[in-house]
Amino acid sequence: MSASPSISTRLLDGQRTALARLISWAENGDARFPSALLEIKQRLGRAARTGITGPPGAGKSTLTNELARHLRTTEKTVGILAVDPSSPITGGALLGDRIRMEDRTTDPGCFIRSMASRGSHGGIARATVDALDVMDAFGFDELIVETVGVGQAEYDVVGAADTVVVVLCPGAGDGVQAMKSGLLEVADVLVVNKSDMPGADRLAKDLAESVHIRTAPAMGKSAVPAWVPPVVSCSAAKDEGIDDVLAAIAQHRAFLIDDLAGHRAIKRANQVRHVVTEHLDEAIWGTAGWTDWVADEVRGGSTAYEAAAAVLAHLVPALPMAGAHGAKEPSV
Ligand SMILES: Nc1nc2c(ncn2[C@@H]2O[C@H](COP(=O)(O)OP(=O)(O)O)[C@@H](O)[C@H]2O)c(=O)[nH]1
Ligand SMILES: [Mg+2]
């Protein structure tokens, strides 16, 4: 009797049940994931990865759907990951996205998965990269990861992509807001969606101007031309300008091509950090019972810093903060 093929083998054979299962392992931080990843490692790195972020309501999901549809007309296979870092409570919003993307779900060349990650922000970013790796090994040509919102957690999630697309729209959350919130810094491509709405041209102009101001000094200093994020206008709802968005993404990818491996290595290093942080967090607070000890200390009158110093002194004696204030060793 021969053993049934492993889940990695089944993934590489193109079985969708294995794809779904491995993404769940990634999502849940399943202990079986690391060895499964090792078995699919040889097939990684082929897919192009695009991250889509921006304020709620900008049209990210509509655009993602359109990008996928246009890519499908060129025979490219597409995997989509919709990440909601806030909490499983927003399942309603995810369901909404799912319904809107429905016309993609009957197409065998397109795969859509929503992920509502539990745990820390680092955990979401880690799970996203793992899920993208699984989809990459499965064989999709293009991967798109969409995340809700505009904060640091969202940058961590989409920052793992080769190309980060920031989607804005006229009206709510205007250009000034975007500039303040640091969205311009993370964008490789800036998209002004809802070009059918008033104020879209103004927003595109303002964005192009601030990108120019921001990138000009850097270009002056360096002999290597820096990437200047293009501002592209489109209307996802009216299916206008979608190919311009795809062209801008392709241009950025072409810009990266000389050092794609280096670009990806930096992002991969972030993933190592996330894994280490997540494991430490789990080891300290999940299994070792430090939470109770800390609660006792605080109840006994310690400040948070005193209690933290005591924990750190025990865990990592070489850390500068450890042992500060002459904190005593905890006995766990
Ligand atoms: N007028 C207009 N509305 C759009 C456009 N793209 C999306 N929308 C609408 O904007 C709303 C938010 O879109 P959605 O894709 O869910 O935004 P997300 O929150 O960024 O994912 C929906 O009601 C869309 O129908 C567009 O190009 N023009
Ligand atoms: Mg959405």
XYZ file of C-alpha atoms and ligand atoms in Angstrom:
361
model
C 0.000 0.000 0.000
C 1.500 3.324 -0.998
C 1.261 6.380 1.246
C -1.112 9.074 0.022
C 0.681 12.022 -1.556
C 1.624 14.863 0.775
C -0.277 18.123 0.722
C 2.700 19.858 -0.944
C 2.752 17.247 -3.692
C -0.956 17.729 -4.227
C -0.482 21.518 -4.381
C 2.240 21.172 -6.986
C -0.088 18.826 -8.887
C -2.566 21.668 -9.127
C -5.190 20.485 -6.646
C -7.285 23.354 -5.347
C -8.222 21.584 -2.123
C -4.515 21.488 -1.247
C -4.228 25.177 -2.143
C -7.104 26.101 0.170
C -5.802 23.886 2.966
C -2.254 25.280 2.823
C -3.545 28.855 2.884
C -5.534 27.954 6.004
C -2.355 26.601 7.559
C -0.649 29.884 6.698
C -3.555 31.859 8.126
C -3.622 29.923 11.384
C 0.129 29.687 11.837
C -0.200 25.885 11.729
C 2.911 24.063 12.949
C 2.888 21.941 9.765
C 3.308 24.962 7.503
C 7.115 25.470 7.697
C 7.927 21.966 6.427
C 5.259 22.215 3.717
C 6.877 25.477 2.576
C 10.228 23.743 2.419
C 8.733 21.179 0.043
C 7.375 23.820 -2.343
C 10.343 26.168 -2.085
C 11.719 25.255 -5.512
C 8.577 26.534 -7.185
C 8.642 29.998 -5.571
C 9.424 33.309 -7.210
C 7.676 33.027 -10.547
C 4.495 35.001 -9.815
C 4.378 38.770 -9.991
C 3.021 40.213 -6.751
C 0.994 43.395 -6.595
C -0.294 44.960 -3.378
C -3.354 47.224 -3.383
C -4.042 49.560 -0.475
C -5.801 52.859 0.232
C -8.647 54.283 2.273
C -11.926 52.386 2.643
C -14.324 53.120 -0.206
C -11.622 54.247 -2.660
C -12.549 51.378 -4.950
C -9.800 48.862 -4.183
C -12.030 45.805 -4.515
C -13.686 47.092 -7.681
C -10.268 47.843 -9.160
C -8.837 44.481 -8.086
C -11.720 42.761 -9.834
C -11.151 44.799 -13.002
C -7.383 44.240 -12.966
C -8.014 40.505 -12.677
C -10.556 40.593 -15.496
C -8.176 42.456 -17.808
C -5.286 40.156 -16.924
C -7.478 37.159 -17.728
C -8.055 38.468 -21.252
C -4.288 38.128 -21.758
C -4.486 34.482 -20.617
C -2.622 35.227 -17.379
C -3.852 33.268 -14.374
C -4.610 35.388 -11.316
C -4.688 34.729 -7.583
C -6.343 37.309 -5.343
C -5.916 37.604 -1.591
C -8.237 39.997 0.240
C -6.801 40.717 3.672
C -8.747 42.346 6.459
C -6.367 43.079 9.292
C -8.922 44.558 11.663
C -10.715 41.500 12.979
C -13.002 38.614 12.108
C -15.885 40.883 13.214
C -15.784 42.654 9.843
C -16.803 39.440 8.114
C -19.700 41.410 6.631
C -17.374 43.687 4.707
C -15.415 40.731 3.425
C -18.588 39.062 2.315
C -19.478 42.251 0.430
C -16.144 42.141 -1.339
C -16.650 38.510 -2.146
C -19.997 39.119 -3.763
C -18.646 42.001 -5.804
C -15.826 39.804 -7.057
C -18.236 37.015 -7.835
C -17.883 37.059 -11.604
C -14.267 36.006 -11.112
C -15.094 32.977 -8.976
C -16.436 30.719 -11.728
C -13.258 31.159 -13.792
C -10.742 28.315 -13.271
C -7.872 30.697 -14.114
C -8.762 32.913 -11.190
C -8.645 32.187 -7.475
C -9.999 34.446 -4.735
C -9.431 34.054 -1.043
C -10.431 36.307 1.844
C -8.299 36.242 4.936
C -9.346 37.648 8.284
C -6.235 37.113 10.304
C -6.230 36.744 14.018
C -3.396 37.746 16.305
C -0.821 40.481 16.028
C -0.222 42.811 13.087
C 3.053 41.014 12.445
C 1.002 37.816 12.280
C -1.138 39.161 9.452
C 1.837 40.276 7.405
C 3.504 36.925 7.997
C 0.369 34.998 7.036
C -0.054 37.102 3.890
C 3.431 36.333 2.623
C 2.956 32.648 3.418
C -0.374 32.585 1.559
C 1.160 34.382 -1.431
C 3.990 31.840 -1.429
C 1.464 29.021 -1.573
C -0.379 30.690 -4.458
C 2.929 31.347 -6.210
C 3.979 27.696 -5.940
C 0.544 26.621 -7.177
C 1.426 28.426 -10.391
C -0.574 31.644 -10.732
C 1.099 34.176 -13.017
C -0.172 37.226 -11.161
C -0.940 37.654 -7.489
C -2.907 40.595 -6.151
C -3.240 41.272 -2.440
C -5.811 43.822 -1.367
C -5.901 45.191 2.137
C -8.432 47.389 3.898
C -7.296 50.674 5.378
C -4.263 52.914 5.453
C -2.181 52.321 8.600
C 1.177 50.748 9.360
C -0.366 47.280 9.535
C -1.623 47.626 5.951
C 1.783 48.783 4.721
C 3.296 45.718 6.347
C 0.832 43.537 4.484
C 1.111 45.023 0.997
C 4.761 45.979 1.458
C 5.644 42.341 0.858
C 4.469 42.685 -2.753
C 6.858 43.595 -5.586
C 4.724 46.605 -6.497
C 2.541 48.620 -4.113
C -0.459 50.385 -5.645
C -2.136 53.073 -3.547
C -5.723 53.782 -4.585
C -7.309 57.143 -3.804
C -10.469 58.845 -4.972
C -11.790 62.394 -4.966
C -13.894 63.503 -2.036
C -13.561 61.629 1.246
C -9.933 61.108 2.275
C -8.553 63.572 -0.250
C -4.993 64.028 -1.476
C -3.813 66.147 1.453
C -4.917 63.436 3.822
C -3.036 60.844 1.789
C 0.118 62.919 1.810
C -0.085 63.344 5.572
C -0.725 59.694 6.261
C 2.467 58.635 4.492
C 0.691 56.855 1.638
C 2.889 58.545 -0.945
C 6.015 57.081 0.628
C 4.853 53.496 0.218
C 3.334 53.869 -3.248
C 5.093 52.529 -6.343
C 2.012 53.441 -8.373
C -0.626 56.003 -7.385
C -4.109 55.425 -8.729
C -6.819 58.069 -8.728
C -9.947 55.981 -9.046
C -13.450 57.352 -9.779
C -12.171 59.547 -12.596
C -15.863 59.884 -13.503
C -16.377 61.958 -10.341
C -15.766 65.700 -9.886
C -12.412 66.569 -8.345
C -10.566 63.587 -9.808
C -8.402 65.693 -12.162
C -7.519 68.107 -9.363
C -6.518 65.220 -7.093
C -4.366 63.646 -9.815
C -2.617 66.990 -10.420
C -2.004 67.572 -6.705
C -0.619 64.076 -6.284
C 1.688 64.361 -9.300
C 2.991 67.648 -7.921
C 3.728 66.285 -4.461
C 5.355 63.158 -5.897
C 7.565 65.438 -7.977
C 8.534 67.581 -4.980
C 9.220 64.524 -2.874
C 11.355 62.639 -5.407
C 13.274 65.536 -7.020
C 15.962 66.018 -4.313
C 16.677 62.292 -4.132
C 17.192 62.124 -7.884
C 19.564 65.066 -7.786
C 21.871 63.377 -5.299
C 22.135 59.954 -6.822
C 23.535 58.843 -10.154
C 21.043 55.983 -10.191
C 17.656 57.218 -11.345
C 15.084 56.663 -8.642
C 11.645 55.345 -9.381
C 9.101 58.165 -9.567
C 5.640 56.778 -8.773
C 3.347 57.550 -11.699
C -0.142 58.917 -11.033
C -2.726 57.033 -13.071
C -6.407 57.922 -13.321
C -9.105 55.337 -13.884
C -12.701 54.486 -13.260
C -12.923 50.925 -12.033
C -16.714 51.044 -12.018
C -16.869 52.223 -15.645
C -13.971 50.044 -16.786
C -11.927 53.027 -17.970
C -8.158 53.367 -17.684
C -7.626 49.858 -16.273
C -4.983 49.026 -18.878
C -3.135 52.230 -17.917
C -2.986 50.956 -14.337
C -1.694 47.588 -15.561
C 0.872 49.352 -17.756
C 2.138 51.384 -14.779
C 2.475 48.207 -12.718
C 4.346 46.549 -15.593
C 6.667 49.563 -15.853
C 7.510 49.348 -12.185
C 8.186 45.652 -12.567
C 10.492 46.380 -15.501
C 12.277 48.953 -13.347
C 12.808 46.303 -10.664
C 13.948 43.578 -12.990
C 17.693 44.290 -12.695
C 17.541 43.776 -8.970
C 14.342 41.859 -8.402
C 16.186 39.298 -6.289
C 17.644 42.044 -4.079
C 14.288 43.800 -3.814
C 12.629 40.554 -2.795
C 15.419 39.640 -0.370
C 14.762 42.824 1.608
C 11.086 41.895 1.824
C 11.983 38.325 2.704
C 14.149 39.623 5.568
C 11.062 41.408 6.912
C 9.281 38.077 6.841
C 12.042 36.539 8.960
C 11.537 39.339 11.480
C 7.800 38.711 11.542
C 8.280 34.994 12.129
C 10.791 35.575 14.939
C 8.571 38.190 16.584
C 5.503 36.025 16.310
C 7.241 32.989 17.789
C 8.725 35.010 20.654
C 5.376 36.613 21.358
C 3.715 33.225 21.466
C 6.518 31.715 23.547
C 6.428 34.497 26.111
C 2.745 35.316 26.364
C 1.089 32.241 24.916
C 2.730 29.301 26.598
C 5.155 30.359 29.321
C 2.578 31.812 31.679
C 4.209 35.215 32.005
C 0.872 36.981 31.773
C -0.139 35.814 35.265
C 3.220 36.713 36.747
C 3.097 40.199 35.226
C -0.454 40.726 36.465
C 0.709 39.863 39.997
C 3.617 42.318 39.757
C 1.391 45.119 38.582
C -1.154 44.344 41.250
C 1.679 44.548 43.758
C 2.402 48.128 42.658
C 5.043 47.762 39.896
C 4.899 50.175 36.998
C 4.630 48.614 33.543
C 8.307 49.502 32.987
C 9.435 47.803 36.188
C 7.553 44.631 35.322
C 8.790 44.720 31.712
C 12.385 45.232 32.835
C 12.109 42.208 35.100
C 10.755 40.065 32.275
C 13.439 41.273 29.862
C 16.232 40.783 32.392
C 15.202 37.180 32.678
C 14.685 36.527 28.959
C 17.493 38.528 27.393
C 20.010 39.691 30.011
C 22.115 41.528 27.410
C 19.310 43.947 26.454
C 19.954 47.551 27.559
C 16.559 47.898 29.199
C 16.875 44.619 31.037
C 17.777 44.999 34.678
C 16.957 48.699 34.642
C 15.637 50.072 37.914
C 17.209 47.107 39.690
C 14.166 44.990 38.979
C 14.126 41.614 40.587
C 14.179 38.319 38.712
C 10.769 36.817 38.196
C 10.348 33.181 39.121
C 8.228 31.476 36.530
N -18.340 56.569 -9.320
C -17.519 55.555 -9.114
N -17.728 54.708 -8.088
C -16.861 53.693 -7.918
C -15.766 53.482 -8.766
N -15.077 52.396 -8.326
C -15.746 51.948 -7.251
N -16.804 52.718 -6.984
C -17.790 52.551 -5.895
O -17.187 52.927 -4.673
C -17.680 52.111 -3.615
C -16.521 51.459 -2.879
O -15.890 50.538 -3.728
P -14.997 49.328 -3.181
O -14.372 48.681 -4.345
O -15.772 48.478 -2.250
O -13.913 50.136 -2.325
P -12.815 49.588 -1.294
O -13.366 49.777 0.066
O -11.635 50.470 -1.507
O -12.548 48.161 -1.628
C -18.631 51.107 -4.246
O -19.923 51.577 -4.090
C -18.186 51.117 -5.704
O -19.257 50.771 -6.557
C -15.576 54.385 -9.862
O -14.666 54.273 -10.665
N -16.484 55.401 -9.970
Mg -12.532 46.391 -0.466
